[in-house]
Amino acid sequence: MTLQYDDPIIELYRESFPDFARMVRRMGGSLEEAKDSFHDALLIYLEKGKAGTLQLHSSPRAYLLGTAKICWLHTRKKGAMLSLPEGFEPATPEEPDTEEREKKLLDSLQKSGKKCLELLKAVYYDHCSMDHIAGRFGFKGRRSATVQKYKCLEKVRKEIKITEIYAQ
Amino acid sequence: MRSDLNEIAQIDQYLFRQFSEEEGKRFEARLSMGDALAEKVEAQRMAHRLIRLYSRKKERDRIEGIYRQLLEEPAFAHQLKTIFI
């Protein structure tokens, strides 16, 4: 039985991934590699869609397959000359110290202010309207939601400062 | 809005390049006058980096969840099995 879901991304995944997996297999790659590159491409597609910068010249499926192929070639270091879609930076290894510091900060923020992080995600990553955010998080209106957004940013900034002080 | 929250809003405008040329110049002049504001700008830049890290992690988890759900569909799982047999 085929499961039914409301999320259009699920249908896009279902109809695109097997073709991409076949392509990767032909090029000598594994299922895990195919999945990782496909997820990178899906992330690019979703982020660009949310930011309103997605420029589709063909179908979402064709965009996804093309982007996933570039991502896969990048991971194989075969695609140094291929460019990723505008605005997307391929993952580059961070300095171990920076990565560790960011991980610690994020852990601490998730413990102390999960609601704030969710609100900030909705504003800056999902690009939701302040009216939508007010409704979702239970604020009186867009003004209260905006004030809360800045209070949350202030909270994150303070956490960063405290962590830096302890690190010194 | 509290004045310190107004300042946070202004730093956001600076970081996301939403200032007019004139406003941008005024803000940069304030930045060059002392370390306190510069420190706040750097902390806010880092805050946005962390928000992005958190959000991407959540989105990747969601995508991984979709993959796992689809693997429970016999037709989908069979397709992948025949490709990588």
Short mmCIF file of N, CA, C and O in Angstrom, two decimals, chain B residues 7 21-22 32 49 75 79 83-84:
data_model
loop_
_atom_site.label_atom_id
_atom_site.label_comp_id
_atom_site.label_asym_id
_atom_site.label_seq_id
_atom_site.Cartn_x
_atom_site.Cartn_y
_atom_site.Cartn_z
N GLU B 7 18.14 48.71 19.04
CA GLU B 7 19.52 48.56 18.56
C GLU B 7 19.70 47.18 17.89
O GLU B 7 20.36 47.06 16.85
N GLU B 21 21.74 53.81 1.80
CA GLU B 21 23.16 54.15 1.78
C GLU B 21 23.50 55.10 2.93
O GLU B 21 24.49 54.91 3.64
N GLU B 22 22.63 56.08 3.10
CA GLU B 22 22.82 57.08 4.15
C GLU B 22 22.83 56.45 5.55
O GLU B 22 23.73 56.68 6.36
N SER B 32 32.64 52.57 14.09
CA SER B 32 34.06 52.90 14.16
C SER B 32 34.41 53.69 15.43
O SER B 32 35.57 53.90 15.75
N ARG B 49 24.28 32.74 12.70
CA ARG B 49 24.94 31.51 12.24
C ARG B 49 24.39 30.30 13.00
O ARG B 49 24.12 29.26 12.42
N ALA B 75 6.78 -0.70 -2.51
CA ALA B 75 7.15 -0.41 -3.90
C ALA B 75 8.43 0.43 -3.96
O ALA B 75 9.33 0.17 -4.77
N GLN B 79 12.14 -0.81 -5.36
CA GLN B 79 12.85 -0.10 -6.43
C GLN B 79 14.32 0.09 -6.06
O GLN B 79 15.22 -0.18 -6.85
N ILE B 83 17.90 -1.54 -7.68
CA ILE B 83 18.96 -0.67 -8.23
C ILE B 83 20.32 -1.07 -7.64
O ILE B 83 21.32 -1.14 -8.34
N PHE B 84 20.34 -1.33 -6.34
CA PHE B 84 21.63 -1.58 -5.67
C PHE B 84 21.87 -3.05 -5.37
O PHE B 84 22.62 -3.40 -4.47
#
